[in-house]
Coordinates of C-alpha atoms and ligand atoms in Angstrom, one line a residue:
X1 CA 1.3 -10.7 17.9
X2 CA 3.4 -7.5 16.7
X3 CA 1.1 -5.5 13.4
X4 CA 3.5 -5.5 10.3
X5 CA 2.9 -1.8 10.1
X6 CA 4.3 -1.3 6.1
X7 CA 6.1 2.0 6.9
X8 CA 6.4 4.5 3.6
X9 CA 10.0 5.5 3.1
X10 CA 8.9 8.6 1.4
X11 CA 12.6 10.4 1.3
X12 CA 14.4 12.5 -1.2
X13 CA 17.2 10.3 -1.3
X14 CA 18.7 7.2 -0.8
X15 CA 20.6 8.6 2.2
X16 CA 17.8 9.6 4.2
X17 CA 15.7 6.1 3.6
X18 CA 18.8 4.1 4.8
X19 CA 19.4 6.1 7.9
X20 CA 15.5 5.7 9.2
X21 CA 16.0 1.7 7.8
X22 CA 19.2 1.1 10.2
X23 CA 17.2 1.4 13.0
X24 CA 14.4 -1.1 11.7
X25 CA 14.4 -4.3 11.8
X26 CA 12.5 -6.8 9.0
X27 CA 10.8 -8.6 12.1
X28 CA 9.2 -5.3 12.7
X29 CA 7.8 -3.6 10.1
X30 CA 7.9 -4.1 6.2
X31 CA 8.8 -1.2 4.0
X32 CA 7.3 0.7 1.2
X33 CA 9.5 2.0 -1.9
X34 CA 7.0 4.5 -3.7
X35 CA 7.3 7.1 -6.6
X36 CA 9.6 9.8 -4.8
X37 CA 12.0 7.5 -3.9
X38 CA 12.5 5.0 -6.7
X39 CA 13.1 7.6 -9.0
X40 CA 16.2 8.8 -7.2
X41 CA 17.1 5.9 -5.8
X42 CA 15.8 3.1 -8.2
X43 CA 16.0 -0.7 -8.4
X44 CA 19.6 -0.5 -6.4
X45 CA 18.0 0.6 -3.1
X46 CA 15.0 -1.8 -3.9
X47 CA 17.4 -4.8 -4.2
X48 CA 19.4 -3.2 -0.8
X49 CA 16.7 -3.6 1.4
X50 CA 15.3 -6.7 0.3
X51 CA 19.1 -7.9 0.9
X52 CA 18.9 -6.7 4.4
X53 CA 15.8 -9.2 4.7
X54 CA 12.8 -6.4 4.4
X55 CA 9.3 -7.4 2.7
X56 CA 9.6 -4.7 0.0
X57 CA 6.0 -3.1 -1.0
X58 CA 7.3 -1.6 -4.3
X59 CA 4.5 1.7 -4.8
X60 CA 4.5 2.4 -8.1
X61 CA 0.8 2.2 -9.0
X62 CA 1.6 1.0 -12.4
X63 CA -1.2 2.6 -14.9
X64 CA -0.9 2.1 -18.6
X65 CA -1.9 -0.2 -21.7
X66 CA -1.9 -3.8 -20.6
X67 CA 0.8 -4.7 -21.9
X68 CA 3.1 -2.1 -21.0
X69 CA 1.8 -2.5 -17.2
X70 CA 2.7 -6.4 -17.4
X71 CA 6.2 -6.2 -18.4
X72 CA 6.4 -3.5 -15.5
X73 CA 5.2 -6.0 -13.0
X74 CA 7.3 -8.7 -14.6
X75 CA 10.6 -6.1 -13.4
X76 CA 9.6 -5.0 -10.6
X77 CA 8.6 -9.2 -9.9
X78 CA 12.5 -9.2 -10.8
X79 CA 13.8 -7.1 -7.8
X80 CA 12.6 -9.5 -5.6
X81 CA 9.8 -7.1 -3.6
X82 CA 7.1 -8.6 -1.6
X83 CA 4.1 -7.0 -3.2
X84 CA 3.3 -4.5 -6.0
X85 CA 0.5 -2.4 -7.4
X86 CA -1.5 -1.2 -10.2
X87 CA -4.7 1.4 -10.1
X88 CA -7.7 -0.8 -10.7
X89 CA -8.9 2.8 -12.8
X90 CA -6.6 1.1 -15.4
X91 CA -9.4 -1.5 -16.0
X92 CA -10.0 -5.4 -16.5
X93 CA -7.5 -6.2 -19.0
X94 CA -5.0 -3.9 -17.6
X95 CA -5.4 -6.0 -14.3
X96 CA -5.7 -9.3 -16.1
X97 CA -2.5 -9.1 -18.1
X98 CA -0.2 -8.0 -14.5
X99 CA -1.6 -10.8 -12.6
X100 CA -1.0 -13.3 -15.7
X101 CA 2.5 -11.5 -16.1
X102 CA 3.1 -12.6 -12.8
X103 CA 1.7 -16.1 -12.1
X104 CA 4.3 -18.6 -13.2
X105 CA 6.6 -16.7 -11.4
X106 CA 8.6 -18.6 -9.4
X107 CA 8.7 -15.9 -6.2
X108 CA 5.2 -14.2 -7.2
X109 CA 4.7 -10.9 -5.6
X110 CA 1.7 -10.2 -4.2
X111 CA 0.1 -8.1 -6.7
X112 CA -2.8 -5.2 -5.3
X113 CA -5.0 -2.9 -6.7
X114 CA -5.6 0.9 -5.6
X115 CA -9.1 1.8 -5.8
X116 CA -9.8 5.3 -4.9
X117 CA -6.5 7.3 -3.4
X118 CA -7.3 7.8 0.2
X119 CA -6.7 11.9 -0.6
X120 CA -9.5 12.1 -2.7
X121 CA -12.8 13.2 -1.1
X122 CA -16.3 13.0 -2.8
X123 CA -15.9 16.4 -4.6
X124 CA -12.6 15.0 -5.8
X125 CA -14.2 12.5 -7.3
X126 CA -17.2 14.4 -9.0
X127 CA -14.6 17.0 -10.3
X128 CA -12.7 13.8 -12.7
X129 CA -16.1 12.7 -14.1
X130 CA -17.1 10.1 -10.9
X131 CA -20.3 11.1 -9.2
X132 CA -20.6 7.6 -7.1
X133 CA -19.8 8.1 -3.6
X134 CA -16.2 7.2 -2.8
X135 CA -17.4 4.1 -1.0
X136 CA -19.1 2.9 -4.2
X137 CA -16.8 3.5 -6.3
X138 CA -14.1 2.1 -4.4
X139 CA -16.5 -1.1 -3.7
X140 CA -17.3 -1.2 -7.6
X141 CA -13.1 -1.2 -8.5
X142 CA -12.8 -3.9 -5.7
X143 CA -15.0 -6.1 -7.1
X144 CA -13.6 -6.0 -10.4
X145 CA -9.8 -6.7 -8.8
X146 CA -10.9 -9.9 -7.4
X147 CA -12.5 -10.6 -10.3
X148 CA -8.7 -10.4 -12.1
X149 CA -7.3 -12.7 -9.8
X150 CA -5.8 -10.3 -7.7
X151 CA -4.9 -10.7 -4.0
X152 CA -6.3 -7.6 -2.7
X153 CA -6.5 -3.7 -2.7
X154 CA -5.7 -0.3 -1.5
X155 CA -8.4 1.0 -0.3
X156 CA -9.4 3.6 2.9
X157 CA -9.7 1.7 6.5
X158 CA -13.0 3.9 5.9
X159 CA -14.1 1.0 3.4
X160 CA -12.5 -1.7 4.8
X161 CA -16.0 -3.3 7.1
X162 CA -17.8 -3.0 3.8
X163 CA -15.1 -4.3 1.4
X164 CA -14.5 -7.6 4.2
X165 CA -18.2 -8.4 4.1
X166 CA -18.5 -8.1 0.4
X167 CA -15.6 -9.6 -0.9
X168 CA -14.9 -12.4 1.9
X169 CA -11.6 -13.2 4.0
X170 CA -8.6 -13.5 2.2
X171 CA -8.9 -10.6 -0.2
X172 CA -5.6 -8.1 1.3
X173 CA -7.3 -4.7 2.4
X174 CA -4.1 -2.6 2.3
X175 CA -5.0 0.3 4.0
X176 CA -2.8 4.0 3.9
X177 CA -4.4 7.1 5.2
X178 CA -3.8 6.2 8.9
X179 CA -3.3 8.4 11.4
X180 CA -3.0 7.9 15.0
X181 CA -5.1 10.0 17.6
X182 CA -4.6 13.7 17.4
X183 CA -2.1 13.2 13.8
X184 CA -2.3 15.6 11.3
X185 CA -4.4 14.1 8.4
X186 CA -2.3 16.6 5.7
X187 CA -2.9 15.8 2.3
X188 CA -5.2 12.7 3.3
X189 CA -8.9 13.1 3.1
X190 CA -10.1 9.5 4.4
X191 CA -8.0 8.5 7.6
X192 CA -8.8 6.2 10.4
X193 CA -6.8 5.3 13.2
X194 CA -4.4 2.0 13.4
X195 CA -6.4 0.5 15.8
X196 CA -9.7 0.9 14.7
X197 CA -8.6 0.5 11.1
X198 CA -7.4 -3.0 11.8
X199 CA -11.2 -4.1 13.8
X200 CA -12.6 -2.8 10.5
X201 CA -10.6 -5.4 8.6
X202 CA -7.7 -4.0 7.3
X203 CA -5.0 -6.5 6.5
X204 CA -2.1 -4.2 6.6
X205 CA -1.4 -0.9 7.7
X206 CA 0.8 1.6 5.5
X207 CA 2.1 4.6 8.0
X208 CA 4.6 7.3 6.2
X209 CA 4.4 10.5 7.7
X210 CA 3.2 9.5 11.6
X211 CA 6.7 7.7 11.7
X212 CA 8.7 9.3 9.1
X213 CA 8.7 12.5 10.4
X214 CA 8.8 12.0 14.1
X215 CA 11.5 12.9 16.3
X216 CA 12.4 9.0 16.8
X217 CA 10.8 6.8 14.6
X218 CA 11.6 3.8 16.1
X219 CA 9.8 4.9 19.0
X220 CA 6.9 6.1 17.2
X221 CA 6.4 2.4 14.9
X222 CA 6.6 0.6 18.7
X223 CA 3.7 3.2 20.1
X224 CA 1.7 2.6 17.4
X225 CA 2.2 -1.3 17.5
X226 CA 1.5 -1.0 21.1
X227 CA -1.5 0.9 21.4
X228 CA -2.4 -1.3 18.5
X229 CA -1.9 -4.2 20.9
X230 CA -3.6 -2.8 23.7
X231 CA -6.9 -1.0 22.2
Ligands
OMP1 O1 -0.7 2.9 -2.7 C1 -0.4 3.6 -1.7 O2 0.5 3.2 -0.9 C2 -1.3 4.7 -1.3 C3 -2.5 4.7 -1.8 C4 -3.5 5.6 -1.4 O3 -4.6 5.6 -1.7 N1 -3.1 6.6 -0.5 C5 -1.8 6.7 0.0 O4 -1.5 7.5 0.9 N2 -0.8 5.8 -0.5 C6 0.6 5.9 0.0 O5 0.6 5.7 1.4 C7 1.6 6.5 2.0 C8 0.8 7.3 3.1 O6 1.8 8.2 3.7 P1 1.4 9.1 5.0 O7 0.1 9.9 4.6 O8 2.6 9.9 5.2 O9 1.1 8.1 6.1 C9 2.2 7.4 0.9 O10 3.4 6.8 0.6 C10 1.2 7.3 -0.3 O11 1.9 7.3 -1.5

């Protein structure tokens, strides 16, 4: 079976996303709306692509008070997106009150929690105060998202064998920071390739840049499904 891949629309405007999106189709791929784009484009272009029938992953890695972050999720639940996120950094009750925000919804999102941003290296973390390895701090904010009821994480496909024996099988390991083969890892600090990513246990892949930014996308999102397919 064709991978999902959750491809990042990460474009300046409205324009540019819909112009990549015409040649997509929803039985492909599922798309991610994230912080550059929703704020020039907003809740319009979120509702336009979930129109054209695309599983919307709506990025904005909601990080506040709790109740502030729940009646975020509650609108965002409102645009009709597929799944949503929140930074696990924003602690137990932050997490507790989205996923309660969310339950009785009739069409529930799926709702995830980042761990540790897949740019961030170990001296990242050491320089904001976190002298755990990434790996344990990423399994430590894991643990605590199940714990909240959530339905998974975003984690690195680096932590993805660890996070699959630890937290079981139907926990969502949403893993970014992929790059295919010879890719340039740019601003990402804990990459993995799709393939490999995917044996380590990662639910879903989340590819921006690798397709984005390719001569034909299209061609690039089927190369990657196939090599997925064949490795
Ligand atoms: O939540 C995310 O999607 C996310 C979390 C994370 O830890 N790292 C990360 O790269 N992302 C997003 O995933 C996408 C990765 O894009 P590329 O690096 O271009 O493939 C970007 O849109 C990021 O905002």
């Amino acid at each position: 079976m064709t991978h999902k891949i959750i491809v990042a629309l990460d474009f300046a405007d409205a324009a540019s996303a819909l112009a990549l999106v015409e040649r997509f189709d929803p039985a492909l791929c599922r798309l991610k709306v994230g912080k550059e784009l929703f704020t020039v484009a907003g809740p319009e272009l979120v509702r336009a692509l979930v129109a054209r029938g695309f599983e919307v992953f709506l990025d904005l890695k909601f990080h506040d008070i709790p109740n502030t972050v729940a009646a975020a999720c509650r609108a965002a639940a409102g645009l009709g997106v597929w799944m949503l996120n929140v930074h696990a950094s924003g602690g137990r009750r932050m997490m507790t009150a989205a996923q309660q925000a969310l339950v009785d919804m009739p069409q529930r999102p799926l709702l995830i929690a980042v761990t540790v941003l897949t740019s961030m290296s170990a001296e990242d973390l050491i320089e904001v105060g976190v002298s755990d390895a990434p790996a344990d701090q990423v399994l430590r904010l894991a643990r605590l998202s199940q714990a909240c009821k959530l339905d998974g994480v975003v984690c690195s496909a680096q932590e993805a064998a660890m996070l699959r024996a630890d937290l079981g099988g139907d926990f969502r390991l949403v893993t970014p920071g992929i790059r295919p083969a010879g890719l340039d890892a740019g601003d990402q600090r804990r990459v993995m390739a799709p393939a490999e990513a995917l044996r380590a246990g990662a639910t879903d892949l989340v590819i921006g840049r690798p397709i984005t930014t390719a001569a034909d996308p299209l061609a690039a999102l089927r190369q990657i499904q196939s090599d997925i397919q064949n490795t």
